[in-house]
mmCIF file with all atom_site columns, C-alpha atoms in Angstrom:
data_model
loop_
_atom_site.group_PDB
_atom_site.id
_atom_site.type_symbol
_atom_site.label_atom_id
_atom_site.label_alt_id
_atom_site.label_comp_id
_atom_site.label_asym_id
_atom_site.label_entity_id
_atom_site.label_seq_id
_atom_site.pdbx_PDB_ins_code
_atom_site.Cartn_x
_atom_site.Cartn_y
_atom_site.Cartn_z
_atom_site.occupancy
_atom_site.B_iso_or_equiv
_atom_site.pdbx_formal_charge
_atom_site.auth_seq_id
_atom_site.auth_comp_id
_atom_site.auth_asym_id
_atom_site.auth_atom_id
_atom_site.pdbx_PDB_model_num
ATOM 1   C CA . UNK O 1 1   ? 5.432   -9.378 -23.757 1.00 57.00 ? 20  UNK O CA 1
ATOM 2   C CA . UNK O 1 2   ? 8.405   -7.948 -26.081 1.00 65.00 ? 21  UNK O CA 1
ATOM 3   C CA . UNK O 1 3   ? 5.560   -6.572 -28.515 1.00 78.00 ? 22  UNK O CA 1
ATOM 4   C CA . UNK O 1 4   ? 4.028   -4.389 -25.715 1.00 88.00 ? 23  UNK O CA 1
ATOM 5   C CA . UNK O 1 5   ? 7.005   -3.608 -23.593 1.00 92.00 ? 24  UNK O CA 1
ATOM 6   C CA . UNK O 1 6   ? 6.953   -0.003 -24.274 1.00 93.00 ? 25  UNK O CA 1
ATOM 7   C CA . UNK O 1 7   ? 3.287   0.308  -23.774 1.00 93.00 ? 26  UNK O CA 1
ATOM 8   C CA . UNK O 1 8   ? 3.652   -1.383 -20.358 1.00 94.00 ? 27  UNK O CA 1
ATOM 9   C CA . UNK O 1 9   ? 6.434   1.031  -19.458 1.00 94.00 ? 28  UNK O CA 1
ATOM 10  C CA . UNK O 1 10  ? 4.014   3.832  -20.103 1.00 94.00 ? 29  UNK O CA 1
ATOM 11  C CA . UNK O 1 11  ? 0.802   2.480  -18.800 1.00 95.00 ? 30  UNK O CA 1
ATOM 12  C CA . UNK O 1 12  ? 1.670   0.670  -15.632 1.00 96.00 ? 31  UNK O CA 1
ATOM 13  C CA . UNK O 1 13  ? 2.073   3.899  -13.470 1.00 96.00 ? 32  UNK O CA 1
ATOM 14  C CA . UNK O 1 14  ? -1.052  5.143  -15.190 1.00 95.00 ? 33  UNK O CA 1
ATOM 15  C CA . UNK O 1 15  ? -2.979  1.972  -14.040 1.00 96.00 ? 34  UNK O CA 1
ATOM 16  C CA . UNK O 1 16  ? -1.553  2.395  -10.681 1.00 96.00 ? 35  UNK O CA 1
ATOM 17  C CA . UNK O 1 17  ? -2.512  5.929  -10.503 1.00 95.00 ? 36  UNK O CA 1
ATOM 18  C CA . UNK O 1 18  ? -6.171  4.912  -11.080 1.00 95.00 ? 37  UNK O CA 1
ATOM 19  C CA . UNK O 1 19  ? -5.919  2.312  -8.184  1.00 95.00 ? 38  UNK O CA 1
ATOM 20  C CA . UNK O 1 20  ? -4.848  5.149  -5.898  1.00 95.00 ? 39  UNK O CA 1
ATOM 21  C CA . UNK O 1 21  ? -7.606  7.372  -7.108  1.00 94.00 ? 40  UNK O CA 1
ATOM 22  C CA . UNK O 1 22  ? -10.041 4.634  -6.554  1.00 94.00 ? 41  UNK O CA 1
ATOM 23  C CA . UNK O 1 23  ? -9.031  3.535  -3.192  1.00 92.00 ? 42  UNK O CA 1
ATOM 24  C CA . UNK O 1 24  ? -10.792 5.145  -0.093  1.00 91.00 ? 43  UNK O CA 1
ATOM 25  C CA . UNK O 1 25  ? -8.557  7.865  1.992   1.00 86.00 ? 44  UNK O CA 1
ATOM 26  C CA . UNK O 1 26  ? -8.729  5.416  4.896   1.00 86.00 ? 45  UNK O CA 1
ATOM 27  C CA . UNK O 1 27  ? -5.888  3.216  2.958   1.00 83.00 ? 46  UNK O CA 1
ATOM 28  C CA . UNK O 1 28  ? -3.582  6.131  2.814   1.00 81.00 ? 47  UNK O CA 1
ATOM 29  C CA . UNK O 1 29  ? -0.873  4.013  3.969   1.00 83.00 ? 48  UNK O CA 1
ATOM 30  C CA . UNK O 1 30  ? -0.888  1.827  0.724   1.00 93.00 ? 49  UNK O CA 1
ATOM 31  C CA . UNK O 1 31  ? -0.542  5.022  -1.474  1.00 92.00 ? 50  UNK O CA 1
ATOM 32  C CA . UNK O 1 32  ? 3.149   4.997  -0.948  1.00 92.00 ? 51  UNK O CA 1
ATOM 33  C CA . UNK O 1 33  ? 3.464   1.209  -1.505  1.00 94.00 ? 52  UNK O CA 1
ATOM 34  C CA . UNK O 1 34  ? 1.479   1.427  -4.808  1.00 95.00 ? 53  UNK O CA 1
ATOM 35  C CA . UNK O 1 35  ? 3.620   4.347  -5.871  1.00 95.00 ? 54  UNK O CA 1
ATOM 36  C CA . UNK O 1 36  ? 6.871   2.636  -5.146  1.00 95.00 ? 55  UNK O CA 1
ATOM 37  C CA . UNK O 1 37  ? 5.828   -0.870 -6.729  1.00 96.00 ? 56  UNK O CA 1
ATOM 38  C CA . UNK O 1 38  ? 4.527   0.730  -9.954  1.00 97.00 ? 57  UNK O CA 1
ATOM 39  C CA . UNK O 1 39  ? 7.944   3.044  -10.239 1.00 96.00 ? 58  UNK O CA 1
ATOM 40  C CA . UNK O 1 40  ? 10.032  -0.280 -9.535  1.00 97.00 ? 59  UNK O CA 1
ATOM 41  C CA . UNK O 1 41  ? 8.324   -2.208 -12.108 1.00 97.00 ? 60  UNK O CA 1
ATOM 42  C CA . UNK O 1 42  ? 8.734   0.704  -14.392 1.00 96.00 ? 61  UNK O CA 1
ATOM 43  C CA . UNK O 1 43  ? 12.340  0.647  -13.674 1.00 97.00 ? 62  UNK O CA 1
ATOM 44  C CA . UNK O 1 44  ? 12.631  -2.967 -14.059 1.00 96.00 ? 63  UNK O CA 1
ATOM 45  C CA . UNK O 1 45  ? 10.934  -2.612 -17.415 1.00 95.00 ? 64  UNK O CA 1
ATOM 46  C CA . UNK O 1 46  ? 13.309  0.071  -18.428 1.00 96.00 ? 65  UNK O CA 1
ATOM 47  C CA . UNK O 1 47  ? 16.146  -2.178 -17.645 1.00 96.00 ? 66  UNK O CA 1
ATOM 48  C CA . UNK O 1 48  ? 14.565  -4.772 -19.990 1.00 94.00 ? 67  UNK O CA 1
ATOM 49  C CA . UNK O 1 49  ? 14.130  -2.359 -22.733 1.00 93.00 ? 68  UNK O CA 1
ATOM 50  C CA . UNK O 1 50  ? 17.707  -1.348 -22.314 1.00 93.00 ? 69  UNK O CA 1
ATOM 51  C CA . UNK O 1 51  ? 18.992  -4.855 -22.589 1.00 92.00 ? 70  UNK O CA 1
ATOM 52  C CA . UNK O 1 52  ? 16.590  -5.480 -25.537 1.00 89.00 ? 71  UNK O CA 1
ATOM 53  C CA . UNK O 1 53  ? 18.109  -2.656 -27.453 1.00 87.00 ? 72  UNK O CA 1
ATOM 54  C CA . UNK O 1 54  ? 20.490  -4.008 -30.185 1.00 81.00 ? 73  UNK O CA 1
ATOM 55  C CA . UNK O 1 55  ? 23.309  -1.140 -30.499 1.00 73.00 ? 74  UNK O CA 1
ATOM 56  C CA . UNK O 1 56  ? 24.038  -2.630 -34.046 1.00 68.00 ? 75  UNK O CA 1
ATOM 57  C CA . UNK O 1 57  ? 21.105  -2.967 -35.659 1.00 59.00 ? 76  UNK O CA 1
ATOM 58  C CA . UNK O 1 58  ? 20.752  -3.960 -39.400 1.00 55.00 ? 77  UNK O CA 1
ATOM 59  C CA . UNK O 1 59  ? 19.028  -2.425 -42.009 1.00 57.00 ? 78  UNK O CA 1
ATOM 60  C CA . UNK O 1 60  ? 18.937  -3.588 -45.628 1.00 57.00 ? 79  UNK O CA 1
ATOM 61  C CA . UNK O 1 61  ? 21.837  -6.043 -44.737 1.00 55.00 ? 80  UNK O CA 1
ATOM 62  C CA . UNK O 1 62  ? 23.941  -2.952 -43.546 1.00 58.00 ? 81  UNK O CA 1
ATOM 63  C CA . UNK O 1 63  ? 24.730  -2.379 -39.856 1.00 52.00 ? 82  UNK O CA 1
ATOM 64  C CA . UNK O 1 64  ? 23.384  0.831  -38.724 1.00 55.00 ? 83  UNK O CA 1
ATOM 65  C CA . UNK O 1 65  ? 24.205  2.665  -35.630 1.00 54.00 ? 84  UNK O CA 1
ATOM 66  C CA . UNK O 1 66  ? 20.815  4.682  -34.894 1.00 57.00 ? 85  UNK O CA 1
ATOM 67  C CA . UNK O 1 67  ? 17.696  2.934  -35.846 1.00 78.00 ? 86  UNK O CA 1
ATOM 68  C CA . UNK O 1 68  ? 14.353  2.787  -33.993 1.00 85.00 ? 87  UNK O CA 1
ATOM 69  C CA . UNK O 1 69  ? 13.722  -0.681 -32.290 1.00 85.00 ? 88  UNK O CA 1
ATOM 70  C CA . UNK O 1 70  ? 10.917  -2.070 -30.094 1.00 86.00 ? 89  UNK O CA 1
ATOM 71  C CA . UNK O 1 71  ? 8.409   -0.129 -32.364 1.00 86.00 ? 90  UNK O CA 1
ATOM 72  C CA . UNK O 1 72  ? 4.787   -0.625 -31.621 1.00 88.00 ? 91  UNK O CA 1
ATOM 73  C CA . UNK O 1 73  ? 2.429   0.806  -34.103 1.00 89.00 ? 92  UNK O CA 1
ATOM 74  C CA . UNK O 1 74  ? -1.394  1.126  -34.336 1.00 88.00 ? 93  UNK O CA 1
ATOM 75  C CA . UNK O 1 75  ? -3.750  3.422  -36.286 1.00 86.00 ? 94  UNK O CA 1
ATOM 76  C CA . UNK O 1 76  ? -5.241  5.910  -34.159 1.00 84.00 ? 95  UNK O CA 1
ATOM 77  C CA . UNK O 1 77  ? -6.984  8.873  -35.399 1.00 84.00 ? 96  UNK O CA 1
ATOM 78  C CA . UNK O 1 78  ? -7.988  9.004  -39.137 1.00 85.00 ? 97  UNK O CA 1
ATOM 79  C CA . UNK O 1 79  ? -9.941  11.933 -40.351 1.00 85.00 ? 98  UNK O CA 1
ATOM 80  C CA . UNK O 1 80  ? -10.863 12.616 -43.885 1.00 86.00 ? 99  UNK O CA 1
ATOM 81  C CA . UNK O 1 81  ? -10.586 16.311 -44.835 1.00 82.00 ? 100 UNK O CA 1
ATOM 82  C CA . UNK O 1 82  ? -12.160 16.079 -48.376 1.00 82.00 ? 101 UNK O CA 1
ATOM 83  C CA . UNK O 1 83  ? -9.877  17.940 -50.791 1.00 86.00 ? 102 UNK O CA 1
ATOM 84  C CA . UNK O 1 84  ? -7.236  18.721 -48.270 1.00 85.00 ? 103 UNK O CA 1
ATOM 85  C CA . UNK O 1 85  ? -6.355  15.158 -47.925 1.00 83.00 ? 104 UNK O CA 1
ATOM 86  C CA . UNK O 1 86  ? -6.360  13.171 -44.650 1.00 83.00 ? 105 UNK O CA 1
ATOM 87  C CA . UNK O 1 87  ? -5.332  13.820 -41.014 1.00 83.00 ? 106 UNK O CA 1
ATOM 88  C CA . UNK O 1 88  ? -3.463  10.626 -39.578 1.00 83.00 ? 107 UNK O CA 1
ATOM 89  C CA . UNK O 1 89  ? -2.437  10.243 -35.971 1.00 85.00 ? 108 UNK O CA 1
ATOM 90  C CA . UNK O 1 90  ? -0.716  6.924  -35.250 1.00 88.00 ? 109 UNK O CA 1
ATOM 91  C CA . UNK O 1 91  ? -0.051  5.585  -31.806 1.00 91.00 ? 110 UNK O CA 1
ATOM 92  C CA . UNK O 1 92  ? 3.787   4.862  -32.477 1.00 90.00 ? 111 UNK O CA 1
ATOM 93  C CA . UNK O 1 93  ? 6.275   4.030  -29.732 1.00 93.00 ? 112 UNK O CA 1
ATOM 94  C CA . UNK O 1 94  ? 9.951   3.130  -30.262 1.00 91.00 ? 113 UNK O CA 1
ATOM 95  C CA . UNK O 1 95  ? 13.319  3.896  -28.895 1.00 92.00 ? 114 UNK O CA 1
ATOM 96  C CA . UNK O 1 96  ? 16.847  4.783  -30.365 1.00 87.00 ? 115 UNK O CA 1
ATOM 97  C CA . UNK O 1 97  ? 20.135  4.967  -28.906 1.00 85.00 ? 116 UNK O CA 1
ATOM 98  C CA . UNK O 1 98  ? 19.696  8.256  -26.970 1.00 90.00 ? 117 UNK O CA 1
ATOM 99  C CA . UNK O 1 99  ? 15.852  7.545  -25.781 1.00 92.00 ? 118 UNK O CA 1
ATOM 100 C CA . UNK O 1 100 ? 16.884  4.028  -24.385 1.00 93.00 ? 119 UNK O CA 1
ATOM 101 C CA . UNK O 1 101 ? 19.405  5.749  -22.388 1.00 94.00 ? 120 UNK O CA 1
ATOM 102 C CA . UNK O 1 102 ? 16.816  8.436  -21.244 1.00 95.00 ? 121 UNK O CA 1
ATOM 103 C CA . UNK O 1 103 ? 14.086  5.794  -20.433 1.00 95.00 ? 122 UNK O CA 1
ATOM 104 C CA . UNK O 1 104 ? 16.688  4.020  -18.268 1.00 96.00 ? 123 UNK O CA 1
ATOM 105 C CA . UNK O 1 105 ? 17.831  7.188  -16.178 1.00 96.00 ? 124 UNK O CA 1
ATOM 106 C CA . UNK O 1 106 ? 14.111  8.347  -15.933 1.00 96.00 ? 125 UNK O CA 1
ATOM 107 C CA . UNK O 1 107 ? 13.172  4.838  -14.608 1.00 96.00 ? 126 UNK O CA 1
ATOM 108 C CA . UNK O 1 108 ? 15.989  5.196  -11.851 1.00 97.00 ? 127 UNK O CA 1
ATOM 109 C CA . UNK O 1 109 ? 15.214  8.680  -11.178 1.00 96.00 ? 128 UNK O CA 1
ATOM 110 C CA . UNK O 1 110 ? 11.472  7.849  -10.817 1.00 96.00 ? 129 UNK O CA 1
ATOM 111 C CA . UNK O 1 111 ? 12.116  5.144  -8.183  1.00 96.00 ? 130 UNK O CA 1
ATOM 112 C CA . UNK O 1 112 ? 14.510  7.560  -6.260  1.00 96.00 ? 131 UNK O CA 1
ATOM 113 C CA . UNK O 1 113 ? 11.549  10.208 -6.176  1.00 94.00 ? 132 UNK O CA 1
ATOM 114 C CA . UNK O 1 114 ? 9.166   7.768  -5.062  1.00 94.00 ? 133 UNK O CA 1
ATOM 115 C CA . UNK O 1 115 ? 11.577  6.773  -2.224  1.00 94.00 ? 134 UNK O CA 1
ATOM 116 C CA . UNK O 1 116 ? 12.421  10.226 -1.190  1.00 92.00 ? 135 UNK O CA 1
ATOM 117 C CA . UNK O 1 117 ? 8.681   11.314 -0.980  1.00 89.00 ? 136 UNK O CA 1
ATOM 118 C CA . UNK O 1 118 ? 8.065   8.649  1.483   1.00 87.00 ? 137 UNK O CA 1
ATOM 119 C CA . UNK O 1 119 ? 7.603   11.269 4.181   1.00 87.00 ? 138 UNK O CA 1
ATOM 120 C CA . UNK O 1 120 ? 5.102   13.311 2.503   1.00 86.00 ? 139 UNK O CA 1
ATOM 121 C CA . UNK O 1 121 ? 1.988   13.620 4.906   1.00 83.00 ? 140 UNK O CA 1
ATOM 122 C CA . UNK O 1 122 ? -0.355  16.258 3.242   1.00 85.00 ? 141 UNK O CA 1
ATOM 123 C CA . UNK O 1 123 ? -2.866  14.994 0.841   1.00 86.00 ? 142 UNK O CA 1
ATOM 124 C CA . UNK O 1 124 ? -1.406  11.420 -0.074  1.00 88.00 ? 143 UNK O CA 1
ATOM 125 C CA . UNK O 1 125 ? -3.870  10.418 -2.606  1.00 91.00 ? 144 UNK O CA 1
ATOM 126 C CA . UNK O 1 126 ? -3.498  13.579 -4.554  1.00 92.00 ? 145 UNK O CA 1
ATOM 127 C CA . UNK O 1 127 ? 0.261   13.503 -4.608  1.00 93.00 ? 146 UNK O CA 1
ATOM 128 C CA . UNK O 1 128 ? 0.584   10.011 -5.411  1.00 93.00 ? 147 UNK O CA 1
ATOM 129 C CA . UNK O 1 129 ? -2.052  10.021 -8.055  1.00 94.00 ? 148 UNK O CA 1
ATOM 130 C CA . UNK O 1 130 ? -0.074  13.147 -9.487  1.00 94.00 ? 149 UNK O CA 1
ATOM 131 C CA . UNK O 1 131 ? 3.167   11.346 -9.426  1.00 95.00 ? 150 UNK O CA 1
ATOM 132 C CA . UNK O 1 132 ? 2.169   8.176  -11.120 1.00 96.00 ? 151 UNK O CA 1
ATOM 133 C CA . UNK O 1 133 ? 0.657   10.436 -13.854 1.00 95.00 ? 152 UNK O CA 1
ATOM 134 C CA . UNK O 1 134 ? 3.860   12.272 -14.324 1.00 95.00 ? 153 UNK O CA 1
ATOM 135 C CA . UNK O 1 135 ? 6.023   9.004  -14.153 1.00 96.00 ? 154 UNK O CA 1
ATOM 136 C CA . UNK O 1 136 ? 3.805   7.731  -17.107 1.00 96.00 ? 155 UNK O CA 1
ATOM 137 C CA . UNK O 1 137 ? 4.051   10.995 -19.147 1.00 96.00 ? 156 UNK O CA 1
ATOM 138 C CA . UNK O 1 138 ? 7.713   11.345 -18.555 1.00 95.00 ? 157 UNK O CA 1
ATOM 139 C CA . UNK O 1 139 ? 8.150   7.638  -20.150 1.00 96.00 ? 158 UNK O CA 1
ATOM 140 C CA . UNK O 1 140 ? 5.795   8.490  -22.835 1.00 95.00 ? 159 UNK O CA 1
ATOM 141 C CA . UNK O 1 141 ? 7.586   11.517 -23.841 1.00 95.00 ? 160 UNK O CA 1
ATOM 142 C CA . UNK O 1 142 ? 10.732  9.497  -24.224 1.00 95.00 ? 161 UNK O CA 1
ATOM 143 C CA . UNK O 1 143 ? 9.245   6.589  -26.411 1.00 95.00 ? 162 UNK O CA 1
ATOM 144 C CA . UNK O 1 144 ? 6.716   8.499  -28.602 1.00 94.00 ? 163 UNK O CA 1
ATOM 145 C CA . UNK O 1 145 ? 7.533   8.591  -32.244 1.00 92.00 ? 164 UNK O CA 1
ATOM 146 C CA . UNK O 1 146 ? 4.234   10.231 -33.345 1.00 89.00 ? 165 UNK O CA 1
ATOM 147 C CA . UNK O 1 147 ? 4.631   14.156 -32.848 1.00 91.00 ? 166 UNK O CA 1
ATOM 148 C CA . UNK O 1 148 ? 0.716   14.344 -31.713 1.00 90.00 ? 167 UNK O CA 1
ATOM 149 C CA . UNK O 1 149 ? 1.361   11.635 -29.296 1.00 91.00 ? 168 UNK O CA 1
ATOM 150 C CA . UNK O 1 150 ? 4.659   13.262 -27.841 1.00 94.00 ? 169 UNK O CA 1
ATOM 151 C CA . UNK O 1 151 ? 2.773   16.483 -27.641 1.00 94.00 ? 170 UNK O CA 1
ATOM 152 C CA . UNK O 1 152 ? -0.108  14.952 -25.645 1.00 93.00 ? 171 UNK O CA 1
ATOM 153 C CA . UNK O 1 153 ? 2.581   13.149 -23.299 1.00 94.00 ? 172 UNK O CA 1
ATOM 154 C CA . UNK O 1 154 ? 4.496   16.379 -22.826 1.00 93.00 ? 173 UNK O CA 1
ATOM 155 C CA . UNK O 1 155 ? 1.177   18.363 -21.835 1.00 91.00 ? 174 UNK O CA 1
ATOM 156 C CA . UNK O 1 156 ? 0.274   15.650 -19.502 1.00 91.00 ? 175 UNK O CA 1
ATOM 157 C CA . UNK O 1 157 ? 3.450   15.985 -17.831 1.00 91.00 ? 176 UNK O CA 1
ATOM 158 C CA . UNK O 1 158 ? 3.189   19.817 -17.249 1.00 88.00 ? 177 UNK O CA 1
ATOM 159 C CA . UNK O 1 159 ? -0.161  19.534 -15.231 1.00 88.00 ? 178 UNK O CA 1
ATOM 160 C CA . UNK O 1 160 ? 1.074   17.047 -12.454 1.00 90.00 ? 179 UNK O CA 1
ATOM 161 C CA . UNK O 1 161 ? 4.639   18.874 -12.313 1.00 89.00 ? 180 UNK O CA 1
ATOM 162 C CA . UNK O 1 162 ? 2.521   22.220 -11.729 1.00 88.00 ? 181 UNK O CA 1
ATOM 163 C CA . UNK O 1 163 ? 0.526   21.075 -8.995  1.00 87.00 ? 182 UNK O CA 1
ATOM 164 C CA . UNK O 1 164 ? 3.483   19.047 -7.440  1.00 88.00 ? 183 UNK O CA 1
ATOM 165 C CA . UNK O 1 165 ? 5.583   22.031 -7.480  1.00 86.00 ? 184 UNK O CA 1
ATOM 166 C CA . UNK O 1 166 ? 2.750   24.301 -6.152  1.00 84.00 ? 185 UNK O CA 1
ATOM 167 C CA . UNK O 1 167 ? 1.109   22.282 -3.438  1.00 86.00 ? 186 UNK O CA 1
ATOM 168 C CA . UNK O 1 168 ? 4.217   20.166 -2.025  1.00 86.00 ? 187 UNK O CA 1
ATOM 169 C CA . UNK O 1 169 ? 7.235   22.430 -2.937  1.00 80.00 ? 188 UNK O CA 1
ATOM 170 C CA . UNK O 1 170 ? 9.302   24.371 -0.951  1.00 78.00 ? 189 UNK O CA 1
ATOM 171 C CA . UNK O 1 171 ? 9.139   27.743 0.657   1.00 85.00 ? 190 UNK O CA 1
ATOM 172 C CA . UNK O 1 172 ? 8.455   29.787 -2.626  1.00 85.00 ? 191 UNK O CA 1
ATOM 173 C CA . UNK O 1 173 ? 6.395   27.215 -4.230  1.00 82.00 ? 192 UNK O CA 1
ATOM 174 C CA . UNK O 1 174 ? 3.888   29.321 -5.657  1.00 83.00 ? 193 UNK O CA 1
ATOM 175 C CA . UNK O 1 175 ? 6.487   31.670 -7.506  1.00 84.00 ? 194 UNK O CA 1
ATOM 176 C CA . UNK O 1 176 ? 8.302   28.385 -8.687  1.00 84.00 ? 195 UNK O CA 1
ATOM 177 C CA . UNK O 1 177 ? 5.035   26.808 -9.963  1.00 82.00 ? 196 UNK O CA 1
ATOM 178 C CA . UNK O 1 178 ? 4.117   30.021 -11.850 1.00 82.00 ? 197 UNK O CA 1
ATOM 179 C CA . UNK O 1 179 ? 7.501   30.341 -13.330 1.00 82.00 ? 198 UNK O CA 1
ATOM 180 C CA . UNK O 1 180 ? 7.444   26.678 -14.354 1.00 78.00 ? 199 UNK O CA 1
ATOM 181 C CA . UNK O 1 181 ? 4.158   27.055 -16.074 1.00 76.00 ? 200 UNK O CA 1
ATOM 182 C CA . UNK O 1 182 ? 5.328   30.154 -17.860 1.00 76.00 ? 201 UNK O CA 1
#
């Protein structure tokens, strides 16, 4: 399990979001439970990641303070560009000393957000699916080590935030969502 710990951290909410989208609207009461369970699992996994992180890692028999750990690597996209070389995009996840703290903090904040959104009553399926997509992409931003993968997670974070602010936001939600997008 420790080999795929970061992937589980990223993709559990995404799978839960797909389950929310596949359920019919008559099961709207279960959407909240699915979101809460997925974010609690994500938080528990972030605690496991935090305690799996070794603050004093060794590199070439020397103790280093900052090195990437829990690394998951897989070839993803390889395109040969002829005389210009090769374009290689790798699925590369890992944590260092700062990102492991951000993963833990994000896990806690996402659980608090899921609990505080319990009284949402308008368009529950859309809200919870977008919230789970947001939680997946936030964690992906903090564990991505490949720039293209980070860019994908960051862009996927902007889309649900725009709609969450614009539809379920406060009094000036339209203004706030446009300002957020810009």
